[in-house]
Amino acid sequence: MMILTLTADLTGVTDLRPDDTPENAFWYTFKVQCTSCREVHPNFVNVSRFRESSATIKEPPVSYKQGSPPTRQKVIEFDCRGLEFVEFKPEGDWLATGVDSGSKFTTIDLTEGEWFDYDEKAGEEVSIKDLKWEIRRN
């Protein structure tokens, strides 16, 4: 079993999670290493919890909660057969919720390593910064 963890600085938002539903499957993008020959595949590969592959996603993703200071939290868990994930790319749409306002933020793009927006209900800037992804054995 492997888990993808995240540490991030969330300001004004919480419950950061991939937009991952049966109607709109999120494709987790990883660099993969063969466990037999230890060769790293040169291209990133995609895994969805709604499609069968060599890696199975056991349960839906866990929302990342805002905290001070930021803490490492599990995002998703994988059962991998014959491969290991060695790097994660946060491609795809992510969701978050305003801490005080309850505003829904959709189509969050984390590929640049940070995200900024404005919460109209709260009257404040919101952000996601200092993203640190880690893949660990569980």
mmCIF file of C-alpha atoms in Angstrom:
data_model
loop_
_atom_site.group_PDB
_atom_site.id
_atom_site.type_symbol
_atom_site.label_atom_id
_atom_site.label_comp_id
_atom_site.label_asym_id
_atom_site.label_seq_id
_atom_site.Cartn_x
_atom_site.Cartn_y
_atom_site.Cartn_z
ATOM 1 C CA MET A 1 0.000 0.000 0.000
ATOM 2 C CA MET A 2 1.140 3.510 -0.775
ATOM 3 C CA ILE A 3 -0.315 6.826 0.286
ATOM 4 C CA LEU A 4 -0.119 10.266 -1.264
ATOM 5 C CA THR A 5 0.279 12.953 1.389
ATOM 6 C CA LEU A 6 0.129 16.720 1.205
ATOM 7 C CA THR A 7 1.409 19.568 3.327
ATOM 8 C CA ALA A 8 0.123 22.992 2.244
ATOM 9 C CA ASP A 9 -0.484 26.493 3.558
ATOM 10 C CA LEU A 10 -4.218 27.193 3.124
ATOM 11 C CA THR A 11 -5.443 30.734 3.802
ATOM 12 C CA GLY A 12 -9.196 31.313 3.948
ATOM 13 C CA VAL A 13 -10.057 27.896 2.483
ATOM 14 C CA THR A 14 -10.265 24.321 3.755
ATOM 15 C CA ASP A 15 -11.382 20.881 2.551
ATOM 16 C CA LEU A 16 -9.009 20.890 -0.422
ATOM 17 C CA ARG A 17 -9.695 17.790 -2.511
ATOM 18 C CA PRO A 18 -9.640 16.545 -6.098
ATOM 19 C CA ASP A 19 -12.873 16.942 -8.067
ATOM 20 C CA ASP A 20 -13.410 13.166 -8.181
ATOM 21 C CA THR A 21 -16.875 11.752 -8.882
ATOM 22 C CA PRO A 22 -18.127 8.865 -11.053
ATOM 23 C CA GLU A 23 -19.414 11.460 -13.538
ATOM 24 C CA ASN A 24 -16.168 13.441 -13.499
ATOM 25 C CA ALA A 25 -13.314 11.079 -12.611
ATOM 26 C CA PHE A 26 -10.080 12.678 -11.417
ATOM 27 C CA TRP A 27 -6.962 11.255 -13.062
ATOM 28 C CA TYR A 28 -4.087 11.066 -10.572
ATOM 29 C CA THR A 29 -0.861 11.664 -12.518
ATOM 30 C CA PHE A 30 2.292 9.862 -11.383
ATOM 31 C CA LYS A 31 5.776 8.973 -12.490
ATOM 32 C CA VAL A 32 6.051 5.177 -12.107
ATOM 33 C CA GLN A 33 8.913 2.804 -11.263
ATOM 34 C CA CYS A 34 8.848 -0.954 -11.983
ATOM 35 C CA THR A 35 9.391 -2.937 -8.773
ATOM 36 C CA SER A 36 11.204 -5.748 -10.643
ATOM 37 C CA CYS A 37 13.796 -3.910 -12.724
ATOM 38 C CA ARG A 38 13.629 -0.543 -10.843
ATOM 39 C CA GLU A 39 13.339 1.290 -14.172
ATOM 40 C CA VAL A 40 11.461 4.595 -13.971
ATOM 41 C CA HIS A 41 8.964 5.084 -16.803
ATOM 42 C CA PRO A 42 9.969 8.266 -18.687
ATOM 43 C CA ASN A 43 6.386 9.548 -18.970
ATOM 44 C CA PHE A 44 3.781 10.276 -16.349
ATOM 45 C CA VAL A 45 0.831 7.853 -16.184
ATOM 46 C CA ASN A 46 -2.740 8.464 -15.038
ATOM 47 C CA VAL A 47 -4.763 6.449 -12.519
ATOM 48 C CA SER A 48 -8.488 6.834 -11.766
ATOM 49 C CA ARG A 49 -10.405 5.226 -8.926
ATOM 50 C CA PHE A 50 -13.173 4.393 -11.413
ATOM 51 C CA ARG A 51 -10.960 2.473 -13.878
ATOM 52 C CA GLU A 52 -9.090 -0.796 -13.351
ATOM 53 C CA SER A 53 -5.285 -0.737 -13.552
ATOM 54 C CA SER A 54 -2.154 -2.071 -11.818
ATOM 55 C CA ALA A 55 -2.846 0.388 -9.019
ATOM 56 C CA THR A 56 -6.165 0.318 -7.193
ATOM 57 C CA ILE A 57 -7.505 3.260 -5.224
ATOM 58 C CA LYS A 58 -9.080 1.854 -2.065
ATOM 59 C CA GLU A 59 -11.391 4.708 -1.062
ATOM 60 C CA PRO A 60 -12.361 8.253 -2.072
ATOM 61 C CA PRO A 61 -9.818 11.026 -1.475
ATOM 62 C CA VAL A 62 -9.637 12.659 1.951
ATOM 63 C CA SER A 63 -10.138 16.438 2.157
ATOM 64 C CA TYR A 64 -7.091 18.428 3.283
ATOM 65 C CA LYS A 65 -8.090 20.554 6.297
ATOM 66 C CA GLN A 66 -6.695 24.002 6.978
ATOM 67 C CA GLY A 67 -4.363 24.099 9.971
ATOM 68 C CA SER A 68 -1.764 26.312 11.572
ATOM 69 C CA PRO A 69 0.951 25.293 11.221
ATOM 70 C CA PRO A 70 0.281 23.200 8.102
ATOM 71 C CA THR A 71 0.489 19.448 8.764
ATOM 72 C CA ARG A 72 1.091 16.444 6.515
ATOM 73 C CA GLN A 73 -2.244 14.764 5.728
ATOM 74 C CA LYS A 74 -3.219 11.715 3.683
ATOM 75 C CA VAL A 75 -4.963 12.530 0.405
ATOM 76 C CA ILE A 76 -5.450 9.047 -1.074
ATOM 77 C CA GLU A 77 -4.302 5.446 -0.638
ATOM 78 C CA PHE A 78 -3.264 3.033 -3.402
ATOM 79 C CA ASP A 79 -2.718 -0.714 -3.627
ATOM 80 C CA CYS A 80 0.061 -1.081 -6.223
ATOM 81 C CA ARG A 81 1.071 -4.337 -7.948
ATOM 82 C CA GLY A 82 4.413 -4.468 -9.763
ATOM 83 C CA LEU A 83 4.949 -0.720 -9.649
ATOM 84 C CA GLU A 84 5.657 2.150 -7.304
ATOM 85 C CA PHE A 85 4.767 5.796 -7.639
ATOM 86 C CA VAL A 86 7.821 8.047 -7.368
ATOM 87 C CA GLU A 87 6.427 11.500 -8.221
ATOM 88 C CA PHE A 88 2.977 13.152 -8.278
ATOM 89 C CA LYS A 89 1.731 15.956 -10.555
ATOM 90 C CA PRO A 90 -1.424 17.704 -9.293
ATOM 91 C CA GLU A 91 -3.049 17.995 -12.724
ATOM 92 C CA GLY A 92 -6.827 18.276 -12.924
ATOM 93 C CA ASP A 93 -9.444 20.291 -11.088
ATOM 94 C CA TRP A 94 -9.422 20.621 -7.313
ATOM 95 C CA LEU A 95 -12.148 21.898 -4.971
ATOM 96 C CA ALA A 96 -12.072 23.863 -1.708
ATOM 97 C CA THR A 97 -14.495 25.608 0.646
ATOM 98 C CA GLY A 98 -14.240 29.061 2.229
ATOM 99 C CA VAL A 99 -13.430 28.724 5.947
ATOM 100 C CA ASP A 100 -15.849 31.368 7.254
ATOM 101 C CA SER A 101 -18.095 31.953 4.240
ATOM 102 C CA GLY A 102 -18.712 28.400 3.029
ATOM 103 C CA SER A 103 -18.039 29.653 -0.522
ATOM 104 C CA LYS A 104 -17.389 26.840 -2.991
ATOM 105 C CA PHE A 105 -14.227 27.116 -5.079
ATOM 106 C CA THR A 106 -14.083 24.864 -8.132
ATOM 107 C CA THR A 107 -11.653 24.312 -11.003
ATOM 108 C CA ILE A 108 -8.666 25.075 -8.758
ATOM 109 C CA ASP A 109 -5.442 24.575 -10.726
ATOM 110 C CA LEU A 110 -2.491 23.485 -8.558
ATOM 111 C CA THR A 111 -0.015 22.749 -11.369
ATOM 112 C CA GLU A 112 1.939 25.958 -10.654
ATOM 113 C CA GLY A 113 2.368 25.047 -6.982
ATOM 114 C CA GLU A 114 0.098 27.816 -5.716
ATOM 115 C CA TRP A 115 -3.392 29.263 -6.219
ATOM 116 C CA PHE A 116 -4.931 32.642 -5.378
ATOM 117 C CA ASP A 117 -8.534 33.862 -5.584
ATOM 118 C CA TYR A 118 -10.951 36.233 -3.872
ATOM 119 C CA ASP A 119 -13.812 35.139 -1.599
ATOM 120 C CA GLU A 120 -16.657 37.562 -2.369
ATOM 121 C CA LYS A 121 -18.728 36.510 0.670
ATOM 122 C CA ALA A 122 -15.826 36.901 3.121
ATOM 123 C CA GLY A 123 -14.360 39.946 1.360
ATOM 124 C CA GLU A 124 -10.855 38.476 1.544
ATOM 125 C CA GLU A 125 -8.177 36.947 -0.631
ATOM 126 C CA VAL A 126 -7.834 33.171 -0.336
ATOM 127 C CA SER A 127 -4.820 31.097 -1.261
ATOM 128 C CA ILE A 128 -3.145 27.702 -1.373
ATOM 129 C CA LYS A 129 0.663 27.859 -1.197
ATOM 130 C CA ASP A 130 3.775 25.876 -0.328
ATOM 131 C CA LEU A 131 2.426 22.548 -1.626
ATOM 132 C CA LYS A 132 4.595 19.573 -0.667
ATOM 133 C CA TRP A 133 3.513 16.199 -2.070
ATOM 134 C CA GLU A 134 4.995 12.982 -0.718
ATOM 135 C CA ILE A 135 4.418 9.357 -1.651
ATOM 136 C CA ARG A 136 4.920 6.958 1.259
ATOM 137 C CA ARG A 137 4.586 3.266 1.946
ATOM 138 C CA ASN A 138 1.779 2.546 4.355
#
